[in-house]
Amino acid sequence: MRPMNDPRFYTTTPKYSSKVLVRGTEDYERCRRMNPSADTPKRFPREIHLPETPTDVSKALKRASELNVSVGVRSSGHIMNFPSALEDGILIDTVGLNRTIKYDPVSQEIEFGPSSRVEELATKLKEINRFFPHGHAPTVGSGGFMLAGGQGWFVRGWGATSQTWITKIEMVVPDGRTVIASRTENQDLFWAARGSGLGFFAVITRFWGRTIKRSTMWETILKFDINKDNYMNLMTWAIERGRDTPKYGTDLNLTIDYPEKYDPAYTTDDIPKSGKLILTLNLLCYCDTLREARTLLSAYEKFTPEVRDALLKLEPVQERTFDEVFARKRGFLGNGQQERWQINSIMNDPEVPLQTLLEAIKPCMLELPTRTSSVFMCHCDIVPDEEDACLSLPQDLYISTITGWTDPSLEPAIYQPMIDRYRRAFPVAVGQYVTELDVNKEDANNKVFTDTALAKFLRIREKWDPQGLFPNYKKFIQTHEKINKLNLRNSKL
C-alpha cells in the first residue's frame, strides 16, 4: 500500500496541515487529486478551503468575494469530470464539514453533514435499527448524492431520497448567512437544492431526513451469456420482468461486463481474447421474510427458451447485508489504485417503445472499449413533481456505461467512442442524471431538467446569487440550448 501522502491515494478520511491549502504545496495537490478516478482534470483552484463549520464556509465565501473568483464545492469527488475544480477559483472541500451523524428518537430523523459517506450512514442506521435510503456505493458523499436527487435504495416505490425523505437542509448562501430550507422555510431554496446537483448556488452544511423501521434485505443473482445475437431477446426479457415486479421495496440492477474485469491475472486494459460479455442481474428487495422476498422477485422465475439457453448461473433468494453489497462495489471506485473512469448516461424517454430503445443503445451496451469498462442499468420509476422540487425529468431506466482504463497513453482518444455512442442515443432519451453532466466535454451532455424547471431554477439562482459566485449553472443553459436546437432541427426533417 502506498503511503498516505501519495497524491494518488484515495481515502475518505484524509488529513491536511491547514484549513486553507494554496497552490504549489504538497497538501494542495494531494487534496486536489483526492478523487476516486486517477484521471483528474488539469484545472487548478487558487485555494482549497476545508471548512469544519458553517462559519468556516462563510469565511471561504467571503474570501472568494474578496478575490473576485468563483466557487466550486466537493463532497466526495465521485463526479469524475470534477466540476468543483474551477481554474483560479476557490474549491470548498467539505470532507470535514459536520462529519457527524445523529439520530433523534422523538422525530425519528437522522441528521448528517454533506461529506458523511454512504458506509457511515449505513453503520449508524444499523446501530439504531432504522432505514434511510442512502446511496449504493460506500464512499459516495451525501452532499452530491442528495443535491442530484438521490437514486437511493429501493427508489422505485419510495422515490428519490431528496424528493421524499429529506425534511430540511442547512446551507450557507452566497452572502455568508446560514439558513434553513424546508417545505415551510425558504421554500425556493428547498425546491432548487433537490435535483440541481453541480449547479446549486450555496454550500450545504447539514441534512435532516426521516427514517423507518429497519427490515431485512434479500437478493437473487442471475448471470447470462450476452452477445449481439441474443441481446434483444435477453434485454427485453430482463426489462419486462422488472416492469412486472412490484415497485415498493425492490431494487433491480443490471450490469454487463467481462468476467476478467477484477481478475488480478490481467494487468492491461486490453479486452480478453475470449471477449465474452456477461449480463448480471442483482435483484434485491426489502421485507421481513424469505417468503415475501420470493414473492416480490418471482417475475424473474419465468424464462423464455432463449433466455434459459443463455443462463449461466442462478443464486436463489437469500439474505444480504449492506456491508456485503458494499464489498462488491469497493473494488470498483475509490480503491486507491490507478484506475481512470468516464461515465456516460441517459434516462430513457418512457414514450419510446422498448425495442426502439434497445436498438439505439446496443452499441453502448456491447461495444465496451476496455477490459474494466462496464454497463450499469437500473429501474428507477421516479415520477417527479416539478412543483415540489427541480428534480423534474421522469426517470424510468437509468442507463450508463462506465469506461475504465489505467494507461494514460490511451488519452484523449479513449473518451470519444462512448461519447459518440451516447450522443447517437439522444432520440430515445428524455435527458440524463445531473451528476453525469460533463463540464469538460459537451458532446454527450443532455438535459437535466425540464425547460420550465430550468427557468424557475435560474430565477431562484439570480435571487440568491446575483453575483454568480457559483458558475456551474451556465453548463445547464448551454446544454439545454444545444438540445432544443437539435430537437427543432430534427422536427423540420
Coordinates of C-alpha atoms in Angstrom, one line a residue:
M1 CA 0.0 0.0 0.0
R2 CA 1.3 3.5 -0.9
P3 CA 1.9 6.0 1.9
M4 CA -1.0 8.3 2.8
N5 CA 0.9 11.4 1.5
D6 CA 1.0 9.8 -2.0
P7 CA -1.3 12.1 -4.1
R8 CA -2.7 9.1 -5.9
F9 CA -4.1 7.5 -2.7
Y10 CA -7.9 7.9 -2.3
T11 CA -9.2 7.9 1.2
T12 CA -12.5 9.2 2.7
T13 CA -10.7 10.5 5.8
P14 CA -7.6 12.4 4.6
K15 CA -5.6 14.7 6.9
Y16 CA -4.2 18.0 5.9
S17 CA -1.9 20.5 7.5
S18 CA -4.3 23.5 7.3
K19 CA -7.9 24.5 6.7
V20 CA -6.7 26.6 3.7
L21 CA -4.4 25.0 1.1
V22 CA -2.6 27.1 -1.5
R23 CA -1.4 26.1 -4.9
G24 CA 2.1 24.8 -5.1
T25 CA 2.1 22.9 -1.8
E26 CA 2.2 19.1 -1.4
D27 CA -1.1 19.1 0.6
Y28 CA -2.8 21.2 -2.0
E29 CA -2.0 18.8 -4.8
R30 CA -2.9 15.7 -2.7
C31 CA -6.2 17.3 -1.8
R32 CA -7.0 18.4 -5.4
R33 CA -6.4 14.8 -6.6
M34 CA -8.4 13.2 -3.8
N35 CA -10.9 11.6 -6.2
P36 CA -11.8 8.0 -6.9
S37 CA -10.6 8.4 -10.5
A38 CA -6.9 8.9 -11.2
D39 CA -8.0 10.9 -14.2
T40 CA -8.0 14.3 -12.5
P41 CA -8.6 17.2 -14.9
K42 CA -5.8 19.8 -15.1
R43 CA -7.7 22.6 -13.5
F44 CA -6.2 24.3 -10.5
P45 CA -8.2 26.4 -8.0
R46 CA -6.2 29.3 -6.4
E47 CA -7.1 27.9 -2.9
I48 CA -8.7 24.9 -1.4
H49 CA -10.7 25.5 1.8
L50 CA -11.5 22.7 4.2
P51 CA -14.3 24.0 6.5
E52 CA -15.5 22.2 9.6
T53 CA -18.4 24.6 10.5
P54 CA -20.8 26.9 8.7
T55 CA -18.7 29.8 10.0
D56 CA -15.7 28.4 8.1
V57 CA -17.8 28.1 5.0
S58 CA -18.8 31.8 5.3
K59 CA -15.2 32.8 5.6
A60 CA -14.4 30.8 2.4
L61 CA -17.2 32.6 0.5
K62 CA -16.0 36.0 1.8
R63 CA -12.5 35.1 0.6
A64 CA -13.9 34.3 -2.9
S65 CA -15.7 37.6 -3.0
E66 CA -12.5 39.5 -1.9
L67 CA -10.5 37.7 -4.7
N68 CA -13.4 38.2 -7.2
V69 CA -13.3 34.5 -8.1
S70 CA -15.8 31.6 -8.5
V71 CA -16.6 28.8 -6.0
G72 CA -16.9 25.1 -6.5
V73 CA -17.9 22.5 -3.8
R74 CA -16.9 18.9 -3.4
S75 CA -18.3 16.3 -1.0
S76 CA -16.5 13.1 -2.2
G77 CA -15.2 13.5 -5.7
H78 CA -17.3 10.8 -7.3
I79 CA -18.3 13.1 -10.1
M80 CA -15.5 12.1 -12.4
N81 CA -15.2 15.2 -14.5
F82 CA -14.5 17.2 -11.3
P83 CA -16.9 20.2 -11.9
S84 CA -15.9 21.7 -8.5
A85 CA -12.4 22.4 -9.6
L86 CA -12.6 25.9 -11.1
E87 CA -9.5 27.3 -12.6
D88 CA -8.1 30.0 -10.3
G89 CA -11.2 29.8 -8.1
I90 CA -12.0 28.6 -4.6
L91 CA -12.6 24.9 -4.1
I92 CA -14.6 24.2 -0.9
D93 CA -13.9 20.6 0.1
T94 CA -16.5 19.6 2.7
V95 CA -14.6 16.4 3.8
G96 CA -14.6 17.6 7.5
L97 CA -17.8 19.7 7.5
N98 CA -20.2 18.5 10.2
R99 CA -18.8 14.9 9.6
T100 CA -21.1 13.5 12.3
I101 CA -24.3 11.5 12.2
K102 CA -27.0 11.9 14.8
Y103 CA -30.4 10.4 15.4
D104 CA -33.4 11.9 17.2
P105 CA -35.6 9.2 18.5
V106 CA -38.5 11.6 19.0
S107 CA -38.7 12.9 15.5
Q108 CA -37.2 9.7 14.1
E109 CA -35.0 11.8 11.9
I110 CA -31.3 11.3 11.0
E111 CA -29.0 14.4 10.8
F112 CA -25.7 14.3 8.9
G113 CA -23.2 16.5 7.1
P114 CA -22.5 16.7 3.3
S115 CA -19.4 14.5 3.4
S116 CA -20.9 11.8 5.5
R117 CA -20.3 8.7 3.4
V118 CA -22.8 6.1 2.5
E119 CA -21.0 3.4 4.6
E120 CA -21.0 5.7 7.6
L121 CA -24.8 6.3 7.3
A122 CA -25.3 2.5 6.9
T123 CA -23.3 1.8 10.1
K124 CA -25.3 4.4 12.1
L125 CA -28.6 3.1 10.8
K126 CA -27.7 -0.4 11.7
E127 CA -26.9 0.8 15.2
I128 CA -30.3 2.5 15.7
N129 CA -32.2 -0.2 13.8
R130 CA -33.6 2.2 11.3
F131 CA -33.6 2.6 7.5
F132 CA -32.9 5.6 5.3
P133 CA -32.3 5.3 1.5
H134 CA -28.6 6.4 1.2
G135 CA -26.6 5.6 -1.9
H136 CA -25.3 2.2 -3.1
A137 CA -21.6 2.9 -3.4
P138 CA -19.9 3.0 0.1
T139 CA -17.6 6.0 -0.4
V140 CA -20.1 8.4 -2.0
G141 CA -20.6 11.6 0.0
S142 CA -24.1 12.8 1.0
G143 CA -23.8 16.3 -0.5
G144 CA -23.5 15.4 -4.1
F145 CA -25.9 12.4 -3.8
M146 CA -28.7 14.5 -2.2
L147 CA -28.3 17.5 -4.5
A148 CA -28.6 15.2 -7.5
G149 CA -31.9 14.0 -6.1
G150 CA -30.6 10.7 -4.8
Q151 CA -31.1 7.4 -6.6
G152 CA -31.1 5.6 -3.3
W153 CA -32.0 2.2 -2.1
F154 CA -35.4 0.9 -3.2
V155 CA -36.0 4.2 -5.1
R156 CA -38.7 2.6 -7.4
G157 CA -41.5 2.9 -4.9
W158 CA -40.2 5.2 -2.2
G159 CA -38.9 8.0 -4.5
A160 CA -35.6 9.8 -4.9
T161 CA -34.1 10.3 -1.5
S162 CA -34.2 14.1 -1.5
Q163 CA -37.6 14.1 -3.2
T164 CA -39.4 12.2 -0.4
W165 CA -37.1 11.6 2.6
I166 CA -35.2 14.8 3.2
T167 CA -37.2 17.2 5.5
K168 CA -34.9 20.2 5.8
I169 CA -31.4 21.4 4.7
E170 CA -29.0 23.8 6.4
M171 CA -26.8 25.8 4.0
V172 CA -24.6 28.8 3.7
V173 CA -25.8 31.1 1.0
P174 CA -23.5 33.4 -1.1
D175 CA -23.8 36.4 1.2
G176 CA -22.4 34.3 4.1
R177 CA -25.6 33.7 6.0
T178 CA -26.5 30.2 7.3
V179 CA -30.1 29.4 6.6
I180 CA -32.5 26.5 6.9
A181 CA -34.6 25.4 3.8
S182 CA -37.6 23.2 4.0
R183 CA -41.2 23.0 2.7
T184 CA -42.1 25.7 5.2
E185 CA -39.0 27.9 5.3
N186 CA -37.1 29.3 2.4
Q187 CA -39.2 27.1 0.1
D188 CA -37.5 28.3 -3.0
L189 CA -34.1 27.2 -1.8
F190 CA -35.5 23.8 -0.8
W191 CA -37.0 23.4 -4.2
A192 CA -33.8 24.3 -6.0
A193 CA -31.5 22.2 -3.9
R194 CA -33.2 18.9 -4.6
G195 CA -32.1 17.9 -8.1
S196 CA -29.7 20.7 -9.2
G197 CA -26.5 18.9 -8.4
L198 CA -23.3 20.6 -9.6
G199 CA -25.3 23.8 -10.4
F200 CA -26.5 24.6 -6.9
F201 CA -25.6 28.0 -5.6
A202 CA -25.0 27.5 -1.9
V203 CA -22.9 25.3 0.3
I204 CA -24.8 22.5 2.1
T205 CA -23.7 22.1 5.7
R206 CA -26.4 19.7 7.1
F207 CA -29.3 17.4 6.1
W208 CA -32.2 16.0 8.1
G209 CA -34.1 13.0 6.8
R210 CA -36.9 10.8 8.0
T211 CA -36.3 7.1 8.7
I212 CA -38.4 4.0 9.0
K213 CA -38.0 0.8 11.0
R214 CA -35.3 -1.5 9.7
S215 CA -36.2 -4.7 7.8
T216 CA -34.2 -7.4 6.0
M217 CA -32.5 -7.2 2.6
W218 CA -32.8 -10.2 0.2
E219 CA -31.1 -10.8 -3.1
T220 CA -31.1 -13.2 -6.0
I221 CA -28.4 -13.1 -8.7
L222 CA -28.8 -14.3 -12.3
K223 CA -25.9 -14.4 -14.8
F224 CA -26.3 -14.8 -18.6
D225 CA -24.0 -15.0 -21.6
I226 CA -24.9 -11.9 -23.7
N227 CA -23.9 -11.2 -27.3
K228 CA -25.1 -9.4 -30.4
D229 CA -27.3 -12.3 -31.4
N230 CA -29.3 -12.8 -28.2
Y231 CA -29.1 -9.1 -27.0
M232 CA -32.6 -8.1 -28.0
N233 CA -34.3 -11.1 -26.5
L234 CA -32.3 -11.1 -23.3
M235 CA -32.6 -7.4 -22.6
T236 CA -36.3 -7.3 -23.5
W237 CA -36.9 -10.2 -21.0
A238 CA -34.8 -8.6 -18.3
I239 CA -36.5 -5.1 -18.5
E240 CA -40.0 -6.5 -18.9
R241 CA -39.6 -8.8 -15.9
G242 CA -38.6 -5.6 -14.0
R243 CA -41.7 -3.9 -15.1
D244 CA -43.7 -6.9 -13.8
T245 CA -42.1 -6.6 -10.4
P246 CA -43.8 -4.6 -7.6
K247 CA -42.2 -1.2 -7.2
Y248 CA -42.3 -0.9 -3.4
G249 CA -39.4 -2.5 -1.7
T250 CA -37.5 -3.7 -4.7
D251 CA -34.1 -2.7 -6.2
L252 CA -33.4 -4.0 -9.7
N253 CA -30.0 -3.7 -11.2
L254 CA -28.4 -4.9 -14.5
T255 CA -24.7 -4.9 -15.3
I256 CA -22.8 -6.0 -18.4
D257 CA -19.0 -6.6 -18.2
Y258 CA -16.2 -9.0 -18.8
P259 CA -15.7 -11.7 -16.1
E260 CA -12.0 -10.9 -16.2
K261 CA -12.6 -7.3 -15.1
Y262 CA -11.4 -8.0 -11.5
D263 CA -9.1 -10.9 -12.2
P264 CA -5.6 -9.9 -10.9
A265 CA -4.0 -12.1 -13.6
Y266 CA -5.0 -9.5 -16.2
T267 CA -2.9 -6.3 -15.9
T268 CA -3.6 -4.4 -19.2
D269 CA -6.6 -2.5 -20.5
D270 CA -7.0 -5.0 -23.4
I271 CA -10.2 -6.9 -23.8
P272 CA -9.6 -10.6 -23.1
K273 CA -9.2 -12.8 -26.1
S274 CA -12.4 -14.7 -25.1
G275 CA -14.3 -11.4 -25.4
K276 CA -17.4 -12.9 -23.8
L277 CA -19.6 -10.4 -22.0
I278 CA -21.7 -11.4 -19.0
L279 CA -25.0 -9.9 -18.1
T280 CA -25.7 -9.9 -14.4
L281 CA -29.0 -9.2 -12.7
N282 CA -28.6 -8.2 -9.0
L283 CA -32.2 -8.2 -7.8
L284 CA -32.8 -7.1 -4.2
C285 CA -35.9 -6.5 -2.1
Y286 CA -36.5 -5.2 1.5
C287 CA -39.1 -7.1 3.6
D288 CA -39.4 -9.2 6.7
T289 CA -39.5 -12.8 5.5
L290 CA -38.0 -15.0 2.8
R291 CA -41.5 -15.9 1.7
E292 CA -42.3 -12.3 1.0
A293 CA -38.9 -11.8 -0.8
R294 CA -39.5 -14.8 -3.1
T295 CA -42.9 -13.4 -4.0
L296 CA -41.6 -9.9 -4.7
L297 CA -38.9 -11.2 -7.1
S298 CA -41.0 -14.0 -8.6
A299 CA -41.3 -12.4 -12.0
Y300 CA -37.8 -13.4 -12.8
E301 CA -38.7 -17.1 -12.5
K302 CA -40.5 -17.0 -15.8
F303 CA -37.9 -17.9 -18.5
T304 CA -38.4 -18.0 -22.3
P305 CA -36.4 -20.8 -24.1
E306 CA -33.9 -18.2 -25.5
V307 CA -33.3 -16.7 -22.1
R308 CA -32.9 -20.1 -20.4
D309 CA -30.3 -21.1 -23.0
A310 CA -28.2 -18.1 -22.1
L311 CA -28.5 -18.6 -18.3
L312 CA -25.1 -19.4 -16.7
K313 CA -25.8 -19.1 -13.0
L314 CA -28.8 -18.6 -10.7
E315 CA -28.3 -17.9 -7.0
P316 CA -31.6 -18.3 -5.1
V317 CA -33.1 -15.6 -2.9
Q318 CA -31.0 -15.2 0.2
E319 CA -30.5 -12.7 3.0
R320 CA -28.0 -10.0 2.2
T321 CA -26.4 -7.2 4.2
F322 CA -25.4 -3.7 3.1
D323 CA -21.8 -4.5 4.0
E324 CA -21.8 -7.4 1.6
V325 CA -23.1 -5.2 -1.2
F326 CA -20.5 -2.5 -0.4
A327 CA -17.7 -5.1 -0.5
R328 CA -18.7 -5.9 -4.1
K329 CA -18.6 -2.2 -5.1
R330 CA -15.5 -1.3 -3.1
G331 CA -13.1 -2.7 -5.7
F332 CA -14.7 -0.6 -8.4
L333 CA -14.4 3.1 -7.5
G334 CA -12.3 4.7 -4.8
N335 CA -9.9 1.8 -4.4
G336 CA -6.8 4.0 -4.3
Q337 CA -5.2 2.5 -7.4
Q338 CA -4.6 4.0 -10.8
E339 CA -7.9 3.3 -12.5
R340 CA -9.3 6.1 -14.6
W341 CA -13.0 6.5 -15.2
Q342 CA -15.5 8.2 -17.5
I343 CA -19.3 7.8 -17.1
N344 CA -21.8 8.4 -19.9
S345 CA -25.5 8.0 -19.3
I346 CA -29.1 8.7 -20.4
M347 CA -32.5 8.4 -18.9
N348 CA -34.8 6.9 -21.5
D349 CA -37.9 8.6 -22.8
P350 CA -40.8 6.5 -21.4
E351 CA -42.8 7.1 -24.6
V352 CA -40.2 5.4 -26.8
P353 CA -41.0 1.7 -27.4
L354 CA -38.7 -0.7 -25.7
Q355 CA -37.5 -2.3 -29.0
T356 CA -36.5 1.1 -30.3
L357 CA -34.7 2.0 -27.1
L358 CA -32.7 -1.3 -27.1
E359 CA -31.7 -0.9 -30.7
A360 CA -30.5 2.7 -30.1
I361 CA -28.4 1.8 -27.0
K362 CA -27.0 -1.5 -28.3
P363 CA -23.5 -0.1 -29.1
C364 CA -23.4 1.4 -25.6
M365 CA -24.2 -1.9 -24.1
L366 CA -22.0 -4.3 -26.1
E367 CA -19.1 -2.3 -27.5
L368 CA -17.0 -1.8 -24.4
P369 CA -13.6 -0.3 -25.1
T370 CA -11.6 -1.9 -22.3
R371 CA -11.5 -4.9 -20.0
T372 CA -12.5 -2.8 -17.0
S373 CA -15.4 -1.0 -18.7
S374 CA -19.0 -1.9 -17.7
V375 CA -22.6 -1.2 -18.2
F376 CA -25.0 -0.3 -15.4
M377 CA -28.7 0.0 -15.7
C378 CA -31.4 0.2 -13.0
H379 CA -35.1 0.6 -12.8
C380 CA -35.8 4.0 -11.1
D381 CA -39.5 4.5 -11.8
I382 CA -39.2 8.1 -10.4
V383 CA -42.3 10.2 -11.3
P384 CA -41.2 13.7 -10.4
D385 CA -43.3 16.5 -9.1
E386 CA -41.9 19.7 -10.6
E387 CA -44.0 21.8 -8.2
D388 CA -42.1 20.2 -5.3
A389 CA -38.5 20.0 -6.5
C390 CA -36.4 20.9 -9.5
L391 CA -35.9 17.1 -10.0
S392 CA -38.3 17.2 -12.9
L393 CA -37.4 14.6 -15.6
P394 CA -39.1 11.2 -15.5
Q395 CA -36.6 8.5 -14.5
D396 CA -37.8 5.2 -15.9
L397 CA -34.5 3.5 -16.6
Y398 CA -31.1 4.9 -15.7
I399 CA -28.7 3.7 -18.4
S400 CA -24.9 4.2 -18.2
T401 CA -21.6 2.9 -19.5
I402 CA -18.5 3.4 -17.4
T403 CA -15.3 3.4 -19.4
G404 CA -12.3 2.3 -17.3
W405 CA -8.6 2.3 -18.1
T406 CA -5.2 2.5 -16.4
D407 CA -2.9 3.6 -19.2
P408 CA -2.7 7.4 -19.6
S409 CA -1.4 7.0 -23.1
L410 CA -4.9 6.0 -24.2
E411 CA -6.0 9.6 -23.6
P412 CA -7.5 11.6 -25.1
A413 CA -8.8 9.0 -27.7
I414 CA -10.3 6.8 -25.0
Y415 CA -13.0 9.4 -24.2
Q416 CA -14.6 9.7 -27.6
P417 CA -16.0 6.3 -28.6
M418 CA -18.6 6.1 -25.8
I419 CA -19.4 9.8 -26.0
D420 CA -20.3 9.3 -29.7
R421 CA -22.4 6.2 -28.9
Y422 CA -24.4 8.1 -26.2
R423 CA -24.8 11.1 -28.5
R424 CA -26.4 8.9 -31.1
A425 CA -28.9 7.7 -28.4
F426 CA -30.3 11.2 -27.9
P427 CA -33.5 10.4 -29.8
V428 CA -34.5 7.8 -27.2
A429 CA -33.6 9.9 -24.2
V430 CA -35.5 12.3 -22.1
G431 CA -32.3 13.6 -20.6
Q432 CA -29.6 12.5 -18.2
Y433 CA -28.8 12.3 -14.5
V434 CA -27.3 15.6 -13.4
T435 CA -24.2 14.0 -11.9
E436 CA -23.0 12.9 -15.4
L437 CA -23.2 16.3 -17.0
D438 CA -19.7 16.7 -18.2
V439 CA -18.1 20.2 -17.7
N440 CA -15.1 19.1 -19.8
K441 CA -16.8 17.7 -23.0
E442 CA -20.2 18.9 -24.1
D443 CA -20.8 16.3 -26.8
A444 CA -22.8 13.7 -24.8
N445 CA -24.5 16.1 -22.4
N446 CA -28.3 16.1 -22.4
K447 CA -31.0 17.9 -20.5
V448 CA -31.1 17.6 -16.7
F449 CA -34.4 19.4 -16.1
T450 CA -37.5 20.2 -18.0
D451 CA -37.3 23.6 -19.6
T452 CA -39.8 25.1 -17.2
A453 CA -37.9 23.7 -14.2
L454 CA -34.7 25.2 -15.6
A455 CA -36.3 28.6 -16.0
K456 CA -37.6 28.5 -12.4
F457 CA -34.2 27.4 -11.1
L458 CA -32.5 30.3 -12.9
R459 CA -34.9 32.8 -11.4
I460 CA -34.2 31.5 -7.9
R461 CA -30.5 31.4 -8.5
E462 CA -30.5 35.0 -9.6
K463 CA -32.3 36.0 -6.4
W464 CA -29.8 34.2 -4.1
D465 CA -26.6 34.5 -6.1
P466 CA -26.8 37.7 -8.2
Q467 CA -23.0 38.0 -8.4
G468 CA -22.7 34.5 -9.9
L469 CA -20.3 33.2 -7.2
F470 CA -21.3 29.6 -8.2
P471 CA -21.0 29.4 -12.0
N472 CA -21.7 25.8 -13.0
Y473 CA -25.4 26.6 -13.7
K474 CA -24.1 28.0 -17.1
K475 CA -23.5 24.5 -18.2
F476 CA -27.2 23.7 -17.8
I477 CA -28.0 26.7 -20.1
Q478 CA -25.5 25.6 -22.7
T479 CA -26.7 22.1 -22.8
H480 CA -30.4 22.9 -22.9
E481 CA -29.9 25.4 -25.7
K482 CA -28.0 22.7 -27.7
I483 CA -30.7 20.0 -27.2
N484 CA -33.5 22.4 -28.1
K485 CA -31.8 23.5 -31.3
L486 CA -31.2 19.8 -32.1
N487 CA -34.8 18.9 -31.5
L488 CA -36.0 21.9 -33.6
R489 CA -33.8 20.8 -36.5
N490 CA -34.9 17.2 -36.3
S491 CA -38.6 18.3 -36.2
K492 CA -38.1 20.0 -39.6
L493 CA -36.6 17.0 -41.3

